[in-house]
Short mmCIF file of C-alpha atoms and ligand atoms in Angstrom, two decimals:
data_model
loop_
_atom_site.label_atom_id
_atom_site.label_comp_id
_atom_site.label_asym_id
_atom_site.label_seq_id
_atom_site.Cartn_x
_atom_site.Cartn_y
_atom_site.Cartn_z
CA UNK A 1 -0.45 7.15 18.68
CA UNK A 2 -1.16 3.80 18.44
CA UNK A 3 0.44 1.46 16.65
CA UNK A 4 -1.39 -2.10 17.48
CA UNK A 5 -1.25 -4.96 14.86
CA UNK A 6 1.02 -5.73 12.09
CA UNK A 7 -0.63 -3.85 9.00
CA UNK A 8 -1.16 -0.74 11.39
CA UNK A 9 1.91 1.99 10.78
CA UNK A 10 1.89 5.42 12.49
CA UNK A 11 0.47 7.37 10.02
CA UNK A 12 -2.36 4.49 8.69
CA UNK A 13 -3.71 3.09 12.29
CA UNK A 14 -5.58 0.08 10.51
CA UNK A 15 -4.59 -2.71 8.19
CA UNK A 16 -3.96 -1.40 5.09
CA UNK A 17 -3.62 -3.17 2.07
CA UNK A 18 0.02 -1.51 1.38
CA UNK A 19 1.25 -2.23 4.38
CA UNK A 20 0.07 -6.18 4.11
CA UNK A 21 1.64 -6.33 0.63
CA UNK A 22 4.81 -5.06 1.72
CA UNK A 23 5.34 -7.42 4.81
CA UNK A 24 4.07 -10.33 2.86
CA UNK A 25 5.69 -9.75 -0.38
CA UNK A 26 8.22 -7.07 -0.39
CA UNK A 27 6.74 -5.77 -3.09
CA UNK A 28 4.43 -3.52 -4.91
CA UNK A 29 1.44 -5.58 -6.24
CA UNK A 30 -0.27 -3.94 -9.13
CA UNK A 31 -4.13 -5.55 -9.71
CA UNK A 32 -4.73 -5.59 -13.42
CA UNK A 33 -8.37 -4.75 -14.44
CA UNK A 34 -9.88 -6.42 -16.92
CA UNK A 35 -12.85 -7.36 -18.64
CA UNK A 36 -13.63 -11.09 -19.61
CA UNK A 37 -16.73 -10.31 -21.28
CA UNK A 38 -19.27 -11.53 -18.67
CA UNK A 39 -22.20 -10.09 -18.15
CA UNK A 40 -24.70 -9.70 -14.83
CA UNK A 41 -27.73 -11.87 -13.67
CA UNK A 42 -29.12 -8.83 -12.44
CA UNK A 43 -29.30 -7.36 -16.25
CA UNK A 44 -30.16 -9.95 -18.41
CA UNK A 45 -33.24 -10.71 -16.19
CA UNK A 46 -32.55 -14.03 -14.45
CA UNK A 47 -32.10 -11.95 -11.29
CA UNK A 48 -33.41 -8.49 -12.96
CA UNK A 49 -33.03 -6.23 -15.04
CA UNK A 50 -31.33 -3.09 -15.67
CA UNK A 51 -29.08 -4.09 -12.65
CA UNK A 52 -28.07 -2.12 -9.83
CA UNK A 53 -29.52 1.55 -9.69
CA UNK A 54 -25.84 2.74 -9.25
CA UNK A 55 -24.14 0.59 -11.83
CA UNK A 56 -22.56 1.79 -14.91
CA UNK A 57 -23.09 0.45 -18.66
CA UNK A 58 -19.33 -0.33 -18.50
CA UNK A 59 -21.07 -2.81 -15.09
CA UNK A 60 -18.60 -1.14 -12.74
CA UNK A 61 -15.69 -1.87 -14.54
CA UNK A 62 -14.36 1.46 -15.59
CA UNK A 63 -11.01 1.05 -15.29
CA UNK A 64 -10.95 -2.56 -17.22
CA UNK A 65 -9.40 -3.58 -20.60
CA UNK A 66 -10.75 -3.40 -23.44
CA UNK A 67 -13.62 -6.02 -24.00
CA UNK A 68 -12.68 -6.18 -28.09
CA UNK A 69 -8.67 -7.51 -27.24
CA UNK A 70 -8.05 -10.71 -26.02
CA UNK A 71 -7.62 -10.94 -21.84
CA UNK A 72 -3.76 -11.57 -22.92
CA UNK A 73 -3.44 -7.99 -24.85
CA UNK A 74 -5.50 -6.37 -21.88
CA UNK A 75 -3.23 -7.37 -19.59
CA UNK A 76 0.25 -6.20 -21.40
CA UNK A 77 -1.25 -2.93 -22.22
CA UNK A 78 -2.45 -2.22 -18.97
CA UNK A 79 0.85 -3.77 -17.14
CA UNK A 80 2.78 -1.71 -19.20
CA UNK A 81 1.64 1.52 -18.03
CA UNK A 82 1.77 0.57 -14.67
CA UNK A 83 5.72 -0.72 -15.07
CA UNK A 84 6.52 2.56 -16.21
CA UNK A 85 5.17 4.07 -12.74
CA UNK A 86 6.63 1.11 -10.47
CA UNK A 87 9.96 -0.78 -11.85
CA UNK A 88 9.65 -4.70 -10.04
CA UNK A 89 6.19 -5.05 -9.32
CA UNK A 90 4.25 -8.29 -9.06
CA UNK A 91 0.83 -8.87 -11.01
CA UNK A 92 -2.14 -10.06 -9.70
CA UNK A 93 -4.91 -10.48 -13.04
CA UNK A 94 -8.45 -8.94 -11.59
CA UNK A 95 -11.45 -9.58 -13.61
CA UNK A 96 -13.31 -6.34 -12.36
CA UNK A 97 -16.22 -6.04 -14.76
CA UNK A 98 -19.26 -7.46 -14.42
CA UNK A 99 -20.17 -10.48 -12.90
CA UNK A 100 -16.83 -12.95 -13.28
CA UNK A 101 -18.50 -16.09 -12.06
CA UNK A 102 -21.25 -15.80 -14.35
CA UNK A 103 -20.98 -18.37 -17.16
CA UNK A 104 -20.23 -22.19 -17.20
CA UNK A 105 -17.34 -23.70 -15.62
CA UNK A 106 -15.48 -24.18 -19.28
CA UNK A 107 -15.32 -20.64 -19.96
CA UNK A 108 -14.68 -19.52 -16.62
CA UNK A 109 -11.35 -21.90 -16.62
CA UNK A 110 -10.49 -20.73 -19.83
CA UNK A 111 -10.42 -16.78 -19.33
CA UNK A 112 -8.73 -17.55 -15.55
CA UNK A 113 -6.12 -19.39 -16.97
CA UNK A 114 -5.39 -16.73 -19.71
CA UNK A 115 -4.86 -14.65 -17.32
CA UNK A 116 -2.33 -16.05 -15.21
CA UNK A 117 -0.27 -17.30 -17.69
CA UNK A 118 0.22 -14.30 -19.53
CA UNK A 119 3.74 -13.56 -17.07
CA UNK A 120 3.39 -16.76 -14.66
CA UNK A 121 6.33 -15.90 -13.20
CA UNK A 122 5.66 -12.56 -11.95
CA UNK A 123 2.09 -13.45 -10.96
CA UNK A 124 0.86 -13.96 -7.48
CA UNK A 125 -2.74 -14.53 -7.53
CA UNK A 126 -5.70 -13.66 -9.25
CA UNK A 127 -8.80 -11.53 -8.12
CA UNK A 128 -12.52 -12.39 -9.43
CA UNK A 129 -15.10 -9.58 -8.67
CA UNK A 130 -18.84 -11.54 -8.53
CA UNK A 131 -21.94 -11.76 -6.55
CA UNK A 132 -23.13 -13.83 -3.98
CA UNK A 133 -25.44 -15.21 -5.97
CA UNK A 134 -23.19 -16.20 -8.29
CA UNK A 135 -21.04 -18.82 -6.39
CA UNK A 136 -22.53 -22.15 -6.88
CA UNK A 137 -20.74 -25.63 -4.98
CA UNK A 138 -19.53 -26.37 -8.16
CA UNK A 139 -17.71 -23.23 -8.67
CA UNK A 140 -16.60 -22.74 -5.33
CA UNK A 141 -14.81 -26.40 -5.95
CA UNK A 142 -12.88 -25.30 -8.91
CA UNK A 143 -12.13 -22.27 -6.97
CA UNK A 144 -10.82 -24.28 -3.77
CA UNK A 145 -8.78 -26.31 -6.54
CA UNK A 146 -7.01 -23.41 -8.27
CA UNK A 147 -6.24 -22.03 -5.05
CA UNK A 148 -3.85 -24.75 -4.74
CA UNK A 149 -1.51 -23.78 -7.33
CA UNK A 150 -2.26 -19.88 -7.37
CA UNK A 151 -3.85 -17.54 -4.54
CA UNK A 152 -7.32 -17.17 -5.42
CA UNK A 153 -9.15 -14.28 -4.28
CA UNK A 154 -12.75 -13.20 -4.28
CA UNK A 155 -14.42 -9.55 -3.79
CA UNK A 156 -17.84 -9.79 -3.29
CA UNK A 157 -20.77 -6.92 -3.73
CA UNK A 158 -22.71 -6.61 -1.07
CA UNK A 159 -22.98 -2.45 -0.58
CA UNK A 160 -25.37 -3.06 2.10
CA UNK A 161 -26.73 -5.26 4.45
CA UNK A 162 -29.88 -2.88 4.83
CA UNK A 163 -32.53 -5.12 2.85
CA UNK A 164 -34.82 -1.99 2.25
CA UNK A 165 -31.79 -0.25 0.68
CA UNK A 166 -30.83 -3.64 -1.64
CA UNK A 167 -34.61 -3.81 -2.56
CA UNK A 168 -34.04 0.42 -3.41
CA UNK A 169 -31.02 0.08 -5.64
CA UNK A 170 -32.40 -3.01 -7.17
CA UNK A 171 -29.47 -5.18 -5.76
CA UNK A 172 -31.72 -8.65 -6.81
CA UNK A 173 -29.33 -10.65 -4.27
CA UNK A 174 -30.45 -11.68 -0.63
CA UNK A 175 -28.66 -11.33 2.69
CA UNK A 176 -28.75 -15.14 3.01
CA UNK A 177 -27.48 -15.54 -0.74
CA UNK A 178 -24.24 -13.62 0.23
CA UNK A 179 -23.70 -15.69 3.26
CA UNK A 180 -24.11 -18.81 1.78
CA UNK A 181 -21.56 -17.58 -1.13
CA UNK A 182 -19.13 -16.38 2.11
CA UNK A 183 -19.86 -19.73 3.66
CA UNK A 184 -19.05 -22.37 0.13
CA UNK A 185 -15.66 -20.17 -0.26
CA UNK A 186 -14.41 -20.11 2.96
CA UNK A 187 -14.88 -24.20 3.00
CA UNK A 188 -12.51 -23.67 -0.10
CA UNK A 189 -10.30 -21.62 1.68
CA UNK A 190 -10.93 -18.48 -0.68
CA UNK A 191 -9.78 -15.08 0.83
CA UNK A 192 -13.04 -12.60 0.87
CA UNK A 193 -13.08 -9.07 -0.41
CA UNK A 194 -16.47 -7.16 0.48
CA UNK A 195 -17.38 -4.22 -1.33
CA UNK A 196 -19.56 -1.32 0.74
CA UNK A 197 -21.20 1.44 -0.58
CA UNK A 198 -21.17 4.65 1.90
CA UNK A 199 -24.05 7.01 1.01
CA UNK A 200 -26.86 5.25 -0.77
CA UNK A 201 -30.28 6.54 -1.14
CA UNK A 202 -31.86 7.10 2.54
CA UNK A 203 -28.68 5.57 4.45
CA UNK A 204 -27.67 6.98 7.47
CA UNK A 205 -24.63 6.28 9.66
CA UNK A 206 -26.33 3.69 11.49
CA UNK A 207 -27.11 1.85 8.28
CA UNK A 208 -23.27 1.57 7.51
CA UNK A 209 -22.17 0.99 11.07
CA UNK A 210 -24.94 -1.71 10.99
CA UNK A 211 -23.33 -3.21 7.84
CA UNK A 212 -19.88 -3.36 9.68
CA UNK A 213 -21.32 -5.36 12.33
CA UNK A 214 -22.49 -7.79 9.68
CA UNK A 215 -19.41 -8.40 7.99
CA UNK A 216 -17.65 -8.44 11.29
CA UNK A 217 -20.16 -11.59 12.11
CA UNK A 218 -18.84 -13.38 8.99
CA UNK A 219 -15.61 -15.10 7.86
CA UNK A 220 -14.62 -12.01 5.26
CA UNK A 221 -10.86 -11.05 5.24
CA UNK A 222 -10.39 -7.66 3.35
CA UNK A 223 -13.38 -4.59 2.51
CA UNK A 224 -13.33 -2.11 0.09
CA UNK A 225 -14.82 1.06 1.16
CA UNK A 226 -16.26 3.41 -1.81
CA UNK A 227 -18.75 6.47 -1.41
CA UNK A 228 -21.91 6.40 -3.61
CA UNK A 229 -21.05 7.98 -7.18
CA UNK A 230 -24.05 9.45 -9.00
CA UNK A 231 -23.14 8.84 -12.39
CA UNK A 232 -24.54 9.58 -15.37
CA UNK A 233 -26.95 7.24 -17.38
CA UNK A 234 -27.97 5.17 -14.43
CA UNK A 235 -31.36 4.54 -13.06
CA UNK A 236 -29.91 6.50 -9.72
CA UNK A 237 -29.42 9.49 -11.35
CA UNK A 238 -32.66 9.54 -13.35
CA UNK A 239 -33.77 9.03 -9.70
CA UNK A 240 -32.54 11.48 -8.29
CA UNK A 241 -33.79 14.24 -11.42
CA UNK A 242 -37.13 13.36 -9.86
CA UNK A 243 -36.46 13.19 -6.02
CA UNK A 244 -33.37 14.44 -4.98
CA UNK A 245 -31.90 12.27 -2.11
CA UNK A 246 -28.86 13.66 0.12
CA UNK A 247 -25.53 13.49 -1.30
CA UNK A 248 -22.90 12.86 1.20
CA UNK A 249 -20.05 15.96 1.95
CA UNK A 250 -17.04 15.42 1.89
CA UNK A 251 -16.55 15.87 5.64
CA UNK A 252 -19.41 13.26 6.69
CA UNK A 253 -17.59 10.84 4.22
CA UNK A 254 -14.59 11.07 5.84
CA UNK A 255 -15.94 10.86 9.81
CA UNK A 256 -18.61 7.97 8.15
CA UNK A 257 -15.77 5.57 6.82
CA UNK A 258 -12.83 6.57 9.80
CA UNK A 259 -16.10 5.48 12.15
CA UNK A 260 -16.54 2.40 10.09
CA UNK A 261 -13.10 1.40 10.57
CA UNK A 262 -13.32 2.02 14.32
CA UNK A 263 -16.34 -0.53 14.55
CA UNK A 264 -14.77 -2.96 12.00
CA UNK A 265 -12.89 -6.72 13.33
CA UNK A 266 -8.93 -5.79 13.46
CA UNK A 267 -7.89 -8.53 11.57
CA UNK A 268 -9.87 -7.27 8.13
CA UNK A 269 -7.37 -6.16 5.78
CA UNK A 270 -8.53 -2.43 4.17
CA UNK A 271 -8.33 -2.58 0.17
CA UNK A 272 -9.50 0.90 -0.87
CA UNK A 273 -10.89 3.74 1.74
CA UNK A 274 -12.65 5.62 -1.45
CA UNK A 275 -14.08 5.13 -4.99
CA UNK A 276 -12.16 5.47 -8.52
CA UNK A 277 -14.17 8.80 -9.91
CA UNK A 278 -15.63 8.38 -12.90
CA UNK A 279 -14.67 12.34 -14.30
CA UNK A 280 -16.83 12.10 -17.92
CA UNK A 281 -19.79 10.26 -16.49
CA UNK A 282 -19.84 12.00 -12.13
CA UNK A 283 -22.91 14.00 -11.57
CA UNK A 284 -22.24 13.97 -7.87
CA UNK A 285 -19.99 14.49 -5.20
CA UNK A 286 -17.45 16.32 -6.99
CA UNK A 287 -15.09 16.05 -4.40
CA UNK A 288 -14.40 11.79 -4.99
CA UNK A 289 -12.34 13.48 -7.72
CA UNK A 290 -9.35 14.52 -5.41
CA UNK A 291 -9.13 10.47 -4.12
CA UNK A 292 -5.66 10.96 -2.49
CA UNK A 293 -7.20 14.07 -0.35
CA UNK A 294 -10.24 11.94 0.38
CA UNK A 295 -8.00 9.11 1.92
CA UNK A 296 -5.82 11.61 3.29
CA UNK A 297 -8.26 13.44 5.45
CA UNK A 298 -9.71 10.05 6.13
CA UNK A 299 -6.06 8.90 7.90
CA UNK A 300 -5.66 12.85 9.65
CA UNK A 301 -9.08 12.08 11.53
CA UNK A 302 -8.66 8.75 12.78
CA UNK A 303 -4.90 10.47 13.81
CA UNK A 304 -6.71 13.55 15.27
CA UNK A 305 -8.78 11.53 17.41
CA UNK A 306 -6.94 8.78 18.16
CA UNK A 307 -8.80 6.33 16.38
CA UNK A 308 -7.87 2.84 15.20
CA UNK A 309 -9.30 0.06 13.71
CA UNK A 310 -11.46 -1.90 15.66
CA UNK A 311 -11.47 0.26 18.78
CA UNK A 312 -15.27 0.12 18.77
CA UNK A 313 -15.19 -3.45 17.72
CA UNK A 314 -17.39 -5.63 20.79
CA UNK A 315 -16.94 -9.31 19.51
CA UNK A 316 -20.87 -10.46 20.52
S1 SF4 B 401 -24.22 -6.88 -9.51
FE1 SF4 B 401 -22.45 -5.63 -10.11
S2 SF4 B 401 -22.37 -5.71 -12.36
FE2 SF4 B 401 -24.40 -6.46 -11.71
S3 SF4 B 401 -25.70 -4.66 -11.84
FE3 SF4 B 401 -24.99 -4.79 -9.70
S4 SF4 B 401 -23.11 -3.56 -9.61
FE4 SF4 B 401 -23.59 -3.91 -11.79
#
């Protein structure tokens, strides 16, 4: 077995995010989701409309607070729960819904700093979900500033570097727009999170190992890994009423992402190795339900075959 960097342990041979938490905190850090009320350039038709094919009404923020209570009362209700599962955790505020950099610089300050205040104390950072398209100079400034006083961290969508796919699922965002949003926070000093969809609409294994190699040419920090949910009320599934398109198994999930992690750079930190089910809205795969066996089975493959991040990395 191989145990190579510092976020690699014997049973998880890649970086997880557990693993980095632990050595660089010493402590459980509990993201809380919430919803600041944005909304999404690629629904109220500067970019497009209708958004992504895949997205939700709730804009892919299922698990966030609820939009009619303050970000303040989100927050306590939704720390509370998780205080009750881990005693002397740390907080890091996540706007998840939506697009998070999407309004003017005033507002954006204001629901940010709501956030962070609510316990100061016992808060290590904050987490903004957002497109590439959405990072302008000026934001990325404010950004760089904040993440002076507070760790400032950005996931990005990108799902797929496969253009044909983005122009399929109605993405609205450009290759080069996510580079140059990767390129204006990284002059800030922002940590990257990238956000990969395994199983879209005519994707094959190449497609996502070809996506890997992309991130692996930029300056991105962490991924998030998350198989394609057909959920209901979305343009996908309406999409897939008339032409059915192959839903990933379980089994090619599992080899896709382990074989993802073999090609990806070892010093990207792993965030998530599978998507948050939906259960009221999931047409399709059933089996994202069982998450824990998903990432379990993911970890006994790459064990089985003695497989580790980045052992298929070639720097070019
Ligand atoms: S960019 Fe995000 S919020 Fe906007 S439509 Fe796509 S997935 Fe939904």
């Amino acid at each position: 077995m191989v145990i190579k960097l510092n976020y690699f342990t014997k049973d998880k041979p890649y970086n997880s995010l557990n693993e980095y938490n632990r050595k660089h905190y010493n402590a459980k850090i509990a993201k809380i989701p919430l919803n600041g009320g944005f909304t999404c350039p690629n629904r109220d038709g500067t970019k497009g409309i209708g958004g992504c094919t895949f997205c939700s009404a709730k804009g892919s923020g299922e698990n966030a607070g609820d939009i009619k209570k303050s970000i303040k009362d989100q927050f306590l209700e939704i720390k509370e729960i998780m205080e009750n599962k881990w005693p002397n955790i740390l907080y890091m505020p996540y706007f998840q819904a939506y697009s998070n950099t999407y309004s003017n610089l005033e507002d954006l300050k204001n629901k940010y700093n709501e956030a962070i205040n609510v316990i100061k104390e016992k808060t290590i950072g904050i987490s903004i979900a957002t497109r590439g398209d959405c990072i302008s100079e000026e934001i990325a400034k404010y950004l760089g500033e904040l993440n002076k006083k507070i760790h400032v961290q950005v996931e990005l969508g990108l799902q797929t570097s496969n253009e044909e796919t983005s122009l399929r699922i109605n993405r609205c965002m450009t290759n080069d727009e996510f580079i140059n949003a990767v390129n204006l926070l990284r002059k800030e000093n922002i940590e990257i999170v990238v956000h990969v969809i395994t199983g879209l609409p005519n994707e094959e294994l190449e497609d996502n190992l070809n996506t890997i190699n992309f991130i692996n040419s930029l300056d991105i920090q962490g991924i998030k890994f998350h198989s394609l949910l057909l959920l209901n009320n979305t343009k996908l599934y309406e999409e897939y009423k008339e032409n059915k398109f192959h839903i990933l198994t379980k089994e090619e999930y599992v080899k896709y992402t382990a074989l993802q992690i073999c090609n990806l750079r070892d010093d990207i930190i792993i965030h998530r190795l599978a998507a948050d089910a939906v259960i009221d809205d999931l047409i399709e795969p059933k089996w994202t339900i069982k998450k824990l066996t998903v990432m379990n089975d993911i970890d006994k493959y790459m064990r089985n075959n003695n497989l580790y991040q980045g052992i298929y990395y070639k720097k070019k």
